[in-house]
Amino acid sequence: QAGLAAPIWKGLATLLVVDATTSISTTTSYYSSSTVETSTGGGGGGGEGTTDGGYGEAVEYLEVEDYVNRLIASNCPQIAAPYVGDVFADDGTRWLVWLFETGSRTLSDLISQAHKENSIKCLAHALGMKDFEDNDVACMNELVSEVASQLLGLCEQLVALGICHRDIKPGNLLVCPNTHKVKLIDF
């Protein structure tokens, strides 16, 4: 597991994204939230006033996140990036792994690109809107409606499973250009 990016915060779970054309042994982190180092028992991230520095809470949180992702993968796989499962690095760090379809990017990444290019066409094209024009109000309305409609549809399916995402933001919305769909990540 050499080459894995260092965790940003200790004490929670890390989201590691793997491109469909990449093997796990050569993976680099695309999006990293945090990790739990199972070998050391360390880790911060809350738990003030507990004797283990919050480590037990972090492990419990990671177990819940793993369970929720497995539940989604088996009952509504179309709403999220495919969940591969968890892996342990040589240092004992536990990683949760999702498989990104080739070309998929987060909405946050697409918004950053749009700012640089002064055009939102990158998002429109990823959603299959090939005739999109930036200055056309009807096109902008259609784009906003498409993203909102897909997002609300995903939330509706989650509610049917009894799940609340709790962290919907542009960085946790994956736009898949091959299917023109929005999916959720980092549950």
PDB file of C-alpha atoms in Angstrom:
ATOM      1  CA  GLN A   1       0.000   0.000   0.000  1.00  0.00           C
ATOM      2  CA  ALA A   2       2.944   2.318  -0.555  1.00  0.00           C
ATOM      3  CA  GLY A   3       2.115   5.703  -1.941  1.00  0.00           C
ATOM      4  CA  LEU A   4      -1.080   6.299   0.063  1.00  0.00           C
ATOM      5  CA  ALA A   5      -1.520   9.938   0.973  1.00  0.00           C
ATOM      6  CA  ALA A   6      -1.040  10.951   4.582  1.00  0.00           C
ATOM      7  CA  PRO A   7      -4.252  11.431   6.558  1.00  0.00           C
ATOM      8  CA  ILE A   8      -5.480  14.966   7.160  1.00  0.00           C
ATOM      9  CA  TRP A   9      -7.054  14.222  10.550  1.00  0.00           C
ATOM     10  CA  LYS A  10      -6.630  11.260  12.835  1.00  0.00           C
ATOM     11  CA  GLY A  11      -9.704   9.755  14.464  1.00  0.00           C
ATOM     12  CA  LEU A  12     -12.277   9.324  11.688  1.00  0.00           C
ATOM     13  CA  ALA A  13     -12.507   7.333   8.456  1.00  0.00           C
ATOM     14  CA  THR A  14     -10.669   8.049   5.209  1.00  0.00           C
ATOM     15  CA  LEU A  15     -12.288   8.003   1.838  1.00  0.00           C
ATOM     16  CA  LEU A  16      -9.870   6.643  -0.729  1.00  0.00           C
ATOM     17  CA  VAL A  17     -10.952   6.784  -4.320  1.00  0.00           C
ATOM     18  CA  VAL A  18      -9.641   4.359  -6.911  1.00  0.00           C
ATOM     19  CA  ASP A  19      -9.928   4.986 -10.641  1.00  0.00           C
ATOM     20  CA  ALA A  20     -11.395   1.971 -12.470  1.00  0.00           C
ATOM     21  CA  THR A  21      -8.152   1.604 -14.451  1.00  0.00           C
ATOM     22  CA  THR A  22      -5.885   1.672 -11.393  1.00  0.00           C
ATOM     23  CA  SER A  23      -4.936  -1.222  -9.148  1.00  0.00           C
ATOM     24  CA  ILE A  24      -5.136  -0.727  -5.386  1.00  0.00           C
ATOM     25  CA  SER A  25      -1.395  -1.272  -4.906  1.00  0.00           C
ATOM     26  CA  THR A  26      -0.587   1.847  -6.958  1.00  0.00           C
ATOM     27  CA  THR A  27      -3.461   4.023  -5.758  1.00  0.00           C
ATOM     28  CA  THR A  28      -3.065   7.600  -4.658  1.00  0.00           C
ATOM     29  CA  SER A  29      -5.638   9.365  -2.550  1.00  0.00           C
ATOM     30  CA  TYR A  30      -8.058  11.487  -4.558  1.00  0.00           C
ATOM     31  CA  TYR A  31     -10.094  12.660  -1.601  1.00  0.00           C
ATOM     32  CA  SER A  32      -9.043  12.132   1.971  1.00  0.00           C
ATOM     33  CA  SER A  33     -11.032  12.961   5.047  1.00  0.00           C
ATOM     34  CA  SER A  34      -9.281  11.059   7.842  1.00  0.00           C
ATOM     35  CA  THR A  35      -8.111   7.687   9.128  1.00  0.00           C
ATOM     36  CA  VAL A  36      -8.150   5.434  12.134  1.00  0.00           C
ATOM     37  CA  GLU A  37      -4.784   3.927  12.973  1.00  0.00           C
ATOM     38  CA  THR A  38      -5.780   0.568  14.350  1.00  0.00           C
ATOM     39  CA  SER A  39      -2.284  -0.576  15.215  1.00  0.00           C
ATOM     40  CA  THR A  40      -1.350   2.259  17.581  1.00  0.00           C
ATOM     41  CA  GLY A  41      -4.576   2.987  19.392  1.00  0.00           C
ATOM     42  CA  GLY A  42      -3.778   6.663  18.816  1.00  0.00           C
ATOM     43  CA  GLY A  43      -5.780   9.239  17.044  1.00  0.00           C
ATOM     44  CA  GLY A  44      -7.417  12.401  18.144  1.00  0.00           C
ATOM     45  CA  GLY A  45     -10.480  13.926  16.664  1.00  0.00           C
ATOM     46  CA  GLY A  46     -12.682  14.462  19.643  1.00  0.00           C
ATOM     47  CA  GLY A  47     -13.310  12.205  22.560  1.00  0.00           C
ATOM     48  CA  GLU A  48     -12.153  14.781  25.087  1.00  0.00           C
ATOM     49  CA  GLY A  49     -12.757  13.420  28.539  1.00  0.00           C
ATOM     50  CA  THR A  50     -12.462   9.787  27.421  1.00  0.00           C
ATOM     51  CA  THR A  51      -9.584   7.599  28.524  1.00  0.00           C
ATOM     52  CA  ASP A  52      -8.669   6.546  24.987  1.00  0.00           C
ATOM     53  CA  GLY A  53      -8.528  10.050  23.456  1.00  0.00           C
ATOM     54  CA  GLY A  54     -11.604   9.373  21.332  1.00  0.00           C
ATOM     55  CA  TYR A  55     -10.098   6.319  19.624  1.00  0.00           C
ATOM     56  CA  GLY A  56     -13.032   4.068  20.559  1.00  0.00           C
ATOM     57  CA  GLU A  57     -15.516   6.591  19.183  1.00  0.00           C
ATOM     58  CA  ALA A  58     -13.508   6.860  15.964  1.00  0.00           C
ATOM     59  CA  VAL A  59     -13.474   3.096  15.483  1.00  0.00           C
ATOM     60  CA  GLU A  60     -17.215   2.938  16.168  1.00  0.00           C
ATOM     61  CA  TYR A  61     -17.813   5.750  13.662  1.00  0.00           C
ATOM     62  CA  LEU A  62     -15.749   3.903  11.057  1.00  0.00           C
ATOM     63  CA  GLU A  63     -17.729   0.698  11.653  1.00  0.00           C
ATOM     64  CA  VAL A  64     -21.011   2.585  11.159  1.00  0.00           C
ATOM     65  CA  GLU A  65     -19.708   4.238   7.985  1.00  0.00           C
ATOM     66  CA  ASP A  66     -18.584   0.865   6.620  1.00  0.00           C
ATOM     67  CA  TYR A  67     -22.005  -0.663   7.460  1.00  0.00           C
ATOM     68  CA  VAL A  68     -23.935   2.181   5.807  1.00  0.00           C
ATOM     69  CA  ASN A  69     -21.835   1.938   2.655  1.00  0.00           C
ATOM     70  CA  ARG A  70     -22.371  -1.829   2.463  1.00  0.00           C
ATOM     71  CA  LEU A  71     -26.124  -1.297   2.975  1.00  0.00           C
ATOM     72  CA  ILE A  72     -26.245   1.222   0.138  1.00  0.00           C
ATOM     73  CA  ALA A  73     -24.090  -0.975  -2.126  1.00  0.00           C
ATOM     74  CA  SER A  74     -26.430  -3.935  -1.678  1.00  0.00           C
ATOM     75  CA  ASN A  75     -29.772  -2.068  -1.787  1.00  0.00           C
ATOM     76  CA  CYS A  76     -29.294   1.058  -3.933  1.00  0.00           C
ATOM     77  CA  PRO A  77     -25.929   0.788  -5.717  1.00  0.00           C
ATOM     78  CA  GLN A  78     -26.972   3.354  -8.327  1.00  0.00           C
ATOM     79  CA  ILE A  79     -26.913   6.251  -5.838  1.00  0.00           C
ATOM     80  CA  ALA A  80     -23.265   6.046  -4.790  1.00  0.00           C
ATOM     81  CA  ALA A  81     -19.849   5.331  -6.189  1.00  0.00           C
ATOM     82  CA  PRO A  82     -19.302   1.545  -5.935  1.00  0.00           C
ATOM     83  CA  TYR A  83     -18.075   0.692  -2.449  1.00  0.00           C
ATOM     84  CA  VAL A  84     -15.157  -1.722  -2.578  1.00  0.00           C
ATOM     85  CA  GLY A  85     -14.854  -2.151   1.190  1.00  0.00           C
ATOM     86  CA  ASP A  86     -12.125  -1.503   3.686  1.00  0.00           C
ATOM     87  CA  VAL A  87      -8.431  -2.260   3.467  1.00  0.00           C
ATOM     88  CA  PHE A  88      -5.607  -1.992   5.965  1.00  0.00           C
ATOM     89  CA  ALA A  89      -2.316  -0.333   5.084  1.00  0.00           C
ATOM     90  CA  ASP A  90       0.949  -1.836   6.289  1.00  0.00           C
ATOM     91  CA  ASP A  91       0.996   0.656   9.171  1.00  0.00           C
ATOM     92  CA  GLY A  92      -2.429  -0.576  10.358  1.00  0.00           C
ATOM     93  CA  THR A  93      -4.379   2.394   9.042  1.00  0.00           C
ATOM     94  CA  ARG A  94      -7.847   1.373   7.893  1.00  0.00           C
ATOM     95  CA  TRP A  95      -9.083   2.867   4.623  1.00  0.00           C
ATOM     96  CA  LEU A  96     -12.571   2.816   3.140  1.00  0.00           C
ATOM     97  CA  VAL A  97     -12.367   2.412  -0.641  1.00  0.00           C
ATOM     98  CA  TRP A  98     -14.757   3.488  -3.398  1.00  0.00           C
ATOM     99  CA  LEU A  99     -14.326   2.882  -7.103  1.00  0.00           C
ATOM    100  CA  PHE A 100     -14.733   5.951  -9.289  1.00  0.00           C
ATOM    101  CA  GLU A 101     -15.860   5.411 -12.857  1.00  0.00           C
ATOM    102  CA  THR A 102     -13.248   6.728 -15.290  1.00  0.00           C
ATOM    103  CA  GLY A 103     -13.606  10.468 -15.811  1.00  0.00           C
ATOM    104  CA  SER A 104     -15.779  11.061 -12.737  1.00  0.00           C
ATOM    105  CA  ARG A 105     -15.116  14.234 -10.780  1.00  0.00           C
ATOM    106  CA  THR A 106     -16.623  15.861  -7.750  1.00  0.00           C
ATOM    107  CA  LEU A 107     -18.939  18.796  -8.218  1.00  0.00           C
ATOM    108  CA  SER A 108     -16.399  20.828  -6.243  1.00  0.00           C
ATOM    109  CA  ASP A 109     -13.689  19.989  -8.799  1.00  0.00           C
ATOM    110  CA  LEU A 110     -15.998  20.921 -11.668  1.00  0.00           C
ATOM    111  CA  ILE A 111     -16.908  24.227 -10.009  1.00  0.00           C
ATOM    112  CA  SER A 112     -13.194  25.014  -9.575  1.00  0.00           C
ATOM    113  CA  GLN A 113     -12.618  24.249 -13.243  1.00  0.00           C
ATOM    114  CA  ALA A 114     -15.601  26.418 -14.193  1.00  0.00           C
ATOM    115  CA  HIS A 115     -14.126  29.358 -12.241  1.00  0.00           C
ATOM    116  CA  LYS A 116     -10.768  28.961 -13.987  1.00  0.00           C
ATOM    117  CA  GLU A 117     -12.382  28.736 -17.426  1.00  0.00           C
ATOM    118  CA  ASN A 118     -15.094  31.312 -16.677  1.00  0.00           C
ATOM    119  CA  SER A 119     -17.576  28.777 -18.052  1.00  0.00           C
ATOM    120  CA  ILE A 120     -19.827  26.135 -16.504  1.00  0.00           C
ATOM    121  CA  LYS A 121     -19.789  24.035 -19.688  1.00  0.00           C
ATOM    122  CA  CYS A 122     -17.584  21.385 -18.034  1.00  0.00           C
ATOM    123  CA  LEU A 123     -20.443  20.518 -15.647  1.00  0.00           C
ATOM    124  CA  ALA A 124     -23.102  20.732 -18.340  1.00  0.00           C
ATOM    125  CA  HIS A 125     -21.119  18.432 -20.638  1.00  0.00           C
ATOM    126  CA  ALA A 126     -20.495  15.935 -17.810  1.00  0.00           C
ATOM    127  CA  LEU A 127     -24.286  15.784 -17.369  1.00  0.00           C
ATOM    128  CA  GLY A 128     -24.830  15.192 -21.083  1.00  0.00           C
ATOM    129  CA  MET A 129     -25.905  18.722 -22.019  1.00  0.00           C
ATOM    130  CA  LYS A 130     -23.776  19.087 -25.164  1.00  0.00           C
ATOM    131  CA  ASP A 131     -25.584  22.159 -26.555  1.00  0.00           C
ATOM    132  CA  PHE A 132     -25.185  24.163 -23.339  1.00  0.00           C
ATOM    133  CA  GLU A 133     -24.461  27.895 -23.642  1.00  0.00           C
ATOM    134  CA  ASP A 134     -23.199  29.847 -20.609  1.00  0.00           C
ATOM    135  CA  ASN A 135     -25.152  33.027 -21.277  1.00  0.00           C
ATOM    136  CA  ASP A 136     -28.436  31.286 -22.070  1.00  0.00           C
ATOM    137  CA  VAL A 137     -30.864  31.577 -19.141  1.00  0.00           C
ATOM    138  CA  ALA A 138     -32.861  28.549 -20.310  1.00  0.00           C
ATOM    139  CA  CYS A 139     -29.668  26.440 -20.406  1.00  0.00           C
ATOM    140  CA  MET A 140     -28.681  27.617 -16.912  1.00  0.00           C
ATOM    141  CA  ASN A 141     -32.154  26.790 -15.588  1.00  0.00           C
ATOM    142  CA  GLU A 142     -31.978  23.346 -17.178  1.00  0.00           C
ATOM    143  CA  LEU A 143     -28.536  22.700 -15.645  1.00  0.00           C
ATOM    144  CA  VAL A 144     -29.592  23.762 -12.143  1.00  0.00           C
ATOM    145  CA  SER A 145     -32.815  21.755 -12.454  1.00  0.00           C
ATOM    146  CA  GLU A 146     -30.897  18.655 -13.564  1.00  0.00           C
ATOM    147  CA  VAL A 147     -28.450  18.751 -10.655  1.00  0.00           C
ATOM    148  CA  ALA A 148     -31.201  19.526  -8.113  1.00  0.00           C
ATOM    149  CA  SER A 149     -33.523  16.857  -9.493  1.00  0.00           C
ATOM    150  CA  GLN A 150     -30.845  14.180  -9.403  1.00  0.00           C
ATOM    151  CA  LEU A 151     -29.722  15.185  -5.900  1.00  0.00           C
ATOM    152  CA  LEU A 152     -33.270  15.131  -4.536  1.00  0.00           C
ATOM    153  CA  GLY A 153     -33.834  11.736  -6.178  1.00  0.00           C
ATOM    154  CA  LEU A 154     -30.718  10.381  -4.433  1.00  0.00           C
ATOM    155  CA  CYS A 155     -31.899  11.759  -1.080  1.00  0.00           C
ATOM    156  CA  GLU A 156     -35.334  10.216  -1.601  1.00  0.00           C
ATOM    157  CA  GLN A 157     -33.755   6.795  -2.146  1.00  0.00           C
ATOM    158  CA  LEU A 158     -31.594   7.224   0.967  1.00  0.00           C
ATOM    159  CA  VAL A 159     -34.645   8.121   3.063  1.00  0.00           C
ATOM    160  CA  ALA A 160     -36.373   4.964   1.800  1.00  0.00           C
ATOM    161  CA  LEU A 161     -33.421   3.013   3.281  1.00  0.00           C
ATOM    162  CA  GLY A 162     -33.625   4.993   6.524  1.00  0.00           C
ATOM    163  CA  ILE A 163     -30.312   6.759   5.858  1.00  0.00           C
ATOM    164  CA  CYS A 164     -29.446  10.436   6.162  1.00  0.00           C
ATOM    165  CA  HIS A 165     -26.184  11.482   4.458  1.00  0.00           C
ATOM    166  CA  ARG A 166     -25.339  14.305   6.924  1.00  0.00           C
ATOM    167  CA  ASP A 167     -22.625  15.866   4.747  1.00  0.00           C
ATOM    168  CA  ILE A 168     -24.022  16.717   1.320  1.00  0.00           C
ATOM    169  CA  LYS A 169     -21.737  19.287  -0.268  1.00  0.00           C
ATOM    170  CA  PRO A 170     -20.069  19.764  -3.674  1.00  0.00           C
ATOM    171  CA  GLY A 171     -17.039  17.712  -2.573  1.00  0.00           C
ATOM    172  CA  ASN A 172     -19.299  14.718  -1.821  1.00  0.00           C
ATOM    173  CA  LEU A 173     -21.226  14.789  -5.101  1.00  0.00           C
ATOM    174  CA  LEU A 174     -19.629  12.769  -7.863  1.00  0.00           C
ATOM    175  CA  VAL A 175     -20.536  13.631 -11.463  1.00  0.00           C
ATOM    176  CA  CYS A 176     -20.139  10.653 -13.815  1.00  0.00           C
ATOM    177  CA  PRO A 177     -19.763  11.760 -17.450  1.00  0.00           C
ATOM    178  CA  ASN A 178     -20.247   8.251 -18.907  1.00  0.00           C
ATOM    179  CA  THR A 179     -23.730   7.920 -17.392  1.00  0.00           C
ATOM    180  CA  HIS A 180     -24.538  11.639 -16.939  1.00  0.00           C
ATOM    181  CA  LYS A 181     -25.486  10.892 -13.325  1.00  0.00           C
ATOM    182  CA  VAL A 182     -24.733  12.492  -9.985  1.00  0.00           C
ATOM    183  CA  LYS A 183     -23.774  10.073  -7.194  1.00  0.00           C
ATOM    184  CA  LEU A 184     -23.030  10.519  -3.502  1.00  0.00           C
ATOM    185  CA  ILE A 185     -19.785   9.679  -1.725  1.00  0.00           C
ATOM    186  CA  ASP A 186     -18.415   9.818   1.826  1.00  0.00           C
ATOM    187  CA  PHE A 187     -21.354   8.609   3.905  1.00  0.00           C
TER     188      PHE A 187
END
